[in-house]
CSV table of C-alpha atoms in Angstrom, one decimal:
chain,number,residue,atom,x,y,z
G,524,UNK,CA,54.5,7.1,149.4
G,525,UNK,CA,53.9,7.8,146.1
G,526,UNK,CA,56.7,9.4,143.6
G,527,UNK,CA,56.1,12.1,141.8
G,528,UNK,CA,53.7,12.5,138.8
G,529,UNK,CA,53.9,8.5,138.9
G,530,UNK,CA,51.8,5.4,139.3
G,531,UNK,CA,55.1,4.2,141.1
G,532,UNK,CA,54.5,4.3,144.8
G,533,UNK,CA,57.4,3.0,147.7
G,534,UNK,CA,57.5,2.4,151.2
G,535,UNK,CA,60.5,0.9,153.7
G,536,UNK,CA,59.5,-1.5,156.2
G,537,UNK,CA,62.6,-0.9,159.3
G,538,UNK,CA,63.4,-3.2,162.1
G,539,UNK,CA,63.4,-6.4,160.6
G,540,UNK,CA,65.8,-9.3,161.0
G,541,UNK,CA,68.6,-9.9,158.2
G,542,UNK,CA,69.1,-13.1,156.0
G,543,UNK,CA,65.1,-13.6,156.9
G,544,UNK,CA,62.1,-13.9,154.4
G,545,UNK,CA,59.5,-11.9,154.7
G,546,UNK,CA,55.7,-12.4,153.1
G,547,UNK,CA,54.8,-8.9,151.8
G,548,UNK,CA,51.1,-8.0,150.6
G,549,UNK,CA,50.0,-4.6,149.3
G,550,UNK,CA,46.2,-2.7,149.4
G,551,UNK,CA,45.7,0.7,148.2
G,552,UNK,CA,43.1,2.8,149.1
G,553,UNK,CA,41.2,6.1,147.7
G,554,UNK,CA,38.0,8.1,148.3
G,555,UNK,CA,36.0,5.0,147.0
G,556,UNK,CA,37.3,2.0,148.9
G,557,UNK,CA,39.8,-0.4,149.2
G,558,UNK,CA,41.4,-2.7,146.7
G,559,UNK,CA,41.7,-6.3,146.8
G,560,UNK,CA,44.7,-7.5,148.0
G,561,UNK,CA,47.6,-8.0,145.8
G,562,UNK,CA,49.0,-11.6,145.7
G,563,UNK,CA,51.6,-12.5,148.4
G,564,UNK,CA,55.5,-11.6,147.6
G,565,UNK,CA,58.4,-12.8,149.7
G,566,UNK,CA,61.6,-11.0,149.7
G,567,UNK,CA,64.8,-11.6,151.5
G,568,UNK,CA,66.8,-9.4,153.9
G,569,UNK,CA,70.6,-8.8,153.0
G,570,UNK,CA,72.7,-12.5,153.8
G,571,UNK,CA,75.8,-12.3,156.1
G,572,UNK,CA,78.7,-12.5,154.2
G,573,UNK,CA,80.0,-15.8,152.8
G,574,UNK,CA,83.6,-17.8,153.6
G,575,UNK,CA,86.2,-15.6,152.0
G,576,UNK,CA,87.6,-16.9,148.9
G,577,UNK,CA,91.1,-17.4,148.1
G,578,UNK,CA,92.9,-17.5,151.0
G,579,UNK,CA,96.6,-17.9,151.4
G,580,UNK,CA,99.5,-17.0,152.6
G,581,UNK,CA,101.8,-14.8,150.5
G,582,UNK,CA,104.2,-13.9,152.6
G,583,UNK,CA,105.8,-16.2,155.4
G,584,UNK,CA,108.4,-14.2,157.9
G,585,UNK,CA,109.8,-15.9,161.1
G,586,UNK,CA,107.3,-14.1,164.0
G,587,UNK,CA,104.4,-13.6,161.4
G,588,UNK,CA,102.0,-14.4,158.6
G,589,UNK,CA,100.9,-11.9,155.6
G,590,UNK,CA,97.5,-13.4,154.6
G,591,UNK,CA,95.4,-12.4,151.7
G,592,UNK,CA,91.8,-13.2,150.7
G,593,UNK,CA,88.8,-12.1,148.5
G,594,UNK,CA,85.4,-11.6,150.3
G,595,UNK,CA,82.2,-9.7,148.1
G,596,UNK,CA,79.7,-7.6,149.9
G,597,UNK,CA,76.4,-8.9,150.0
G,598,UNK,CA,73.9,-6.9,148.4
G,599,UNK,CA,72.9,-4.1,150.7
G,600,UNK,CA,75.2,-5.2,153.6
G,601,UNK,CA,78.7,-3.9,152.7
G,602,UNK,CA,81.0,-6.0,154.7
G,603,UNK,CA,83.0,-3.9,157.5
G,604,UNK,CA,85.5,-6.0,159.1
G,605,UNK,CA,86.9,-9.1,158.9
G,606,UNK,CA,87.9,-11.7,161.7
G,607,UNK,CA,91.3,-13.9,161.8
G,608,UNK,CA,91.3,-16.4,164.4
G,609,UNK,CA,93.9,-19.2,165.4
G,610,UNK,CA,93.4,-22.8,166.5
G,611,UNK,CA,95.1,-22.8,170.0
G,612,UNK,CA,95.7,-26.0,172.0
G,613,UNK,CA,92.5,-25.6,173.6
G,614,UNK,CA,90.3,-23.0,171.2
G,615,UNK,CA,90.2,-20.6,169.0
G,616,UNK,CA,91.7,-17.6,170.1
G,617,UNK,CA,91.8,-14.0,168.3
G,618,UNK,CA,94.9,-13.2,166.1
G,619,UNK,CA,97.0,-10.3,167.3
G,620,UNK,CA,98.4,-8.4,164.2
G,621,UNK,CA,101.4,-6.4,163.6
G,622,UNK,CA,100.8,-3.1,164.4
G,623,UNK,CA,97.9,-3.5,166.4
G,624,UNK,CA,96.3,-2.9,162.6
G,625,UNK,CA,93.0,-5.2,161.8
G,626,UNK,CA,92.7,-7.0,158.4
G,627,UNK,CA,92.2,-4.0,155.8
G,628,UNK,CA,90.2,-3.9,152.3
G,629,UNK,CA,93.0,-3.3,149.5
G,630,UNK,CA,90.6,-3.1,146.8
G,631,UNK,CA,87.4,-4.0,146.2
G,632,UNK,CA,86.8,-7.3,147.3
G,633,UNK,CA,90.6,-7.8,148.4
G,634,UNK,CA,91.7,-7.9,152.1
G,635,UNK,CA,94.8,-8.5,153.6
G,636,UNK,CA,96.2,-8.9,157.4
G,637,UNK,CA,99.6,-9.4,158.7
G,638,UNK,CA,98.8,-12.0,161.4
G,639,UNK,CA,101.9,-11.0,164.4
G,640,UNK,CA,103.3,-12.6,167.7
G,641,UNK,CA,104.0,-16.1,166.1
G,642,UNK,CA,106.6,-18.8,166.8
G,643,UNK,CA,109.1,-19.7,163.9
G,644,UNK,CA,109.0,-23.0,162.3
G,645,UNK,CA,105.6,-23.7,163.4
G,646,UNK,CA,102.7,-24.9,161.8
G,647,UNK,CA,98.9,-23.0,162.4
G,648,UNK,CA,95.3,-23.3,161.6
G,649,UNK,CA,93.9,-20.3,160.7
G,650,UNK,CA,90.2,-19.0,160.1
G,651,UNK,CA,88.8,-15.9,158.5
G,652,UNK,CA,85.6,-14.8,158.0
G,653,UNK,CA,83.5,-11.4,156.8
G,654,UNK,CA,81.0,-9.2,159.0
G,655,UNK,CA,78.7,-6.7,157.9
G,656,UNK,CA,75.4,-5.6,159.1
G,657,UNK,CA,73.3,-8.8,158.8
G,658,UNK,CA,75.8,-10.8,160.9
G,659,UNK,CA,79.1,-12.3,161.0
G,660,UNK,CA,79.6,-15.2,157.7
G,661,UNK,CA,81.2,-18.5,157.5
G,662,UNK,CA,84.4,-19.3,158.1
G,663,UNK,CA,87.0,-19.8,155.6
G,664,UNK,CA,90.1,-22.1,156.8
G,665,UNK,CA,94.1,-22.3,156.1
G,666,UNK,CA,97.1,-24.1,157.8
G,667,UNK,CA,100.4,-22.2,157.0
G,668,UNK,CA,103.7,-22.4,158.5
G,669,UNK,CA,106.0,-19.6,159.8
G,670,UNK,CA,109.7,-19.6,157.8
G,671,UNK,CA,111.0,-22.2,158.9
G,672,UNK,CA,114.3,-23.2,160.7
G,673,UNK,CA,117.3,-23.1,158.1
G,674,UNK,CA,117.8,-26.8,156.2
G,675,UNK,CA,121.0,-28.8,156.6
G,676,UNK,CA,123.7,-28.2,155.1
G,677,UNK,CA,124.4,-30.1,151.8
G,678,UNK,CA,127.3,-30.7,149.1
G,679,UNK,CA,129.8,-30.0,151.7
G,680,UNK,CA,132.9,-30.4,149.9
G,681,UNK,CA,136.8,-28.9,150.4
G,682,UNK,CA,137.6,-26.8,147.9
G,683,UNK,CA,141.3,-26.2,148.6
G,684,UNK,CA,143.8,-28.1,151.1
G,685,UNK,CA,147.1,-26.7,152.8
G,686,UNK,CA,149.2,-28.3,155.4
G,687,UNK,CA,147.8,-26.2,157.7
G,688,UNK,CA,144.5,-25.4,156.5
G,689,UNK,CA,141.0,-26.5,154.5
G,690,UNK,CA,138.7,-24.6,152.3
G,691,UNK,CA,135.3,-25.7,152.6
G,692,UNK,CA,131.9,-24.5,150.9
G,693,UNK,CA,128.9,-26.0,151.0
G,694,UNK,CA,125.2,-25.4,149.4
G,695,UNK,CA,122.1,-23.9,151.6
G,696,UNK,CA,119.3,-22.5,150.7
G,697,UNK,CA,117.6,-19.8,152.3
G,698,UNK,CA,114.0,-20.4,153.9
G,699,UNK,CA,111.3,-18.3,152.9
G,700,UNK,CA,111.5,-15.1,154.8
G,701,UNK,CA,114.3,-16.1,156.9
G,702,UNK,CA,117.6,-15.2,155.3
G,703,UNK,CA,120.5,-17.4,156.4
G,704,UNK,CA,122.4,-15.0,158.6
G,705,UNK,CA,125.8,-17.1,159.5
G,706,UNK,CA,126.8,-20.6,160.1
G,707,UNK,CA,129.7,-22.8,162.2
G,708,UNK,CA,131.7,-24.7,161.2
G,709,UNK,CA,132.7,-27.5,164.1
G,710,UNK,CA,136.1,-29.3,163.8
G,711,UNK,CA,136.1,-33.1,165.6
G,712,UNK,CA,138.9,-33.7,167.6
G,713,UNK,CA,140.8,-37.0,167.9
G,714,UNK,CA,138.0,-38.3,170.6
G,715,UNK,CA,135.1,-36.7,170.0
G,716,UNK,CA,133.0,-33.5,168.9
């Protein structure tokens, strides 16, 4: 179809297959004939999306995983969800997220998923990829841990001594997003523990 008072004319060819090349040829034609011809063009469908970019871990909590990643559209196939997998002892096996939420765009090119229904002090193999309308992309791996299980206990020292009585203190860090909540103390009798 030809636009108006132009020598610019347009058409849409529908149906075909993304991330394909197609050969494309034009001949236009008027009250006198046809015209040759033109020389062949190839032009290429919209790509599925590439392996996300990025990808970490920002946020590790005992039962779950906050997971970020960068992932551009492709030209003309806007990217419209994204999947997170886990390596299981057998497969791979769909993440389950907190919520029941799916990975969200934050902005632009930035998504980000809370990855639920995890086992503390565990390490996991994770995948994410992009899909879109031309197909789902490559995958893009990580291995990150849950928080882990707190450390020992170090520098244990007594601070004050009584006859009846001992002070002690002693250094431990917290793990990442698992706060040290309380600790015991065990006292060894004559025999044993």
């Amino acid at each position: 179809r030809r636009a108006a008072n132009s020598s610019l004319w347009r058409a849409t060819v529908c149906n075909l297959s993304p991330n394909a090349i197609w050969t494309i040829r034009v001949c236009a034609e008027n009250s006198v004939g046809h015209s040759p011809w033109s020389d062949v063009q190839e032009f290429k469908t919209s790509e599925s999306p590439k392996a996300p970019q990025s990808l970490q871990c920002v946020r590790r909590l005992p039962d779950m995983l906050v997971l970020r990643w960068c992932l551009a559209d492709p030209e003309g196939a806007e990217i419209t969800a994204c999947d997170v997998q886990i390596c299981g002892s057998l497969s791979w096996a769909n993440a389950v997220f907190e919520g029941g939420a799916s990975p969200t765009r934050t902005e632009g090119k930035h998504w980000q998923a809370t990855v639920a229904s995890l086992v503390g002090d565990t390490a996991y193999n994770i995948r994410v990829r992009g899909c879109s309308a031309a197909g789902e992309g490559e995958w893009s791996p990580l291995t990150c841990r849950t928080s882990d299980r707190p450390p020992e206990a170090a520098e244990i020292q007594c601070v004050e001594r009584r006859a009846t009585s001992l002070r002690v203190e002693w250094q431990l860090p917290d793990p990442e997003g698992a706060e040290v909540q309380s600790c015991e103390l065990w006292l060894a009798g004559t025999v044993s523990w």
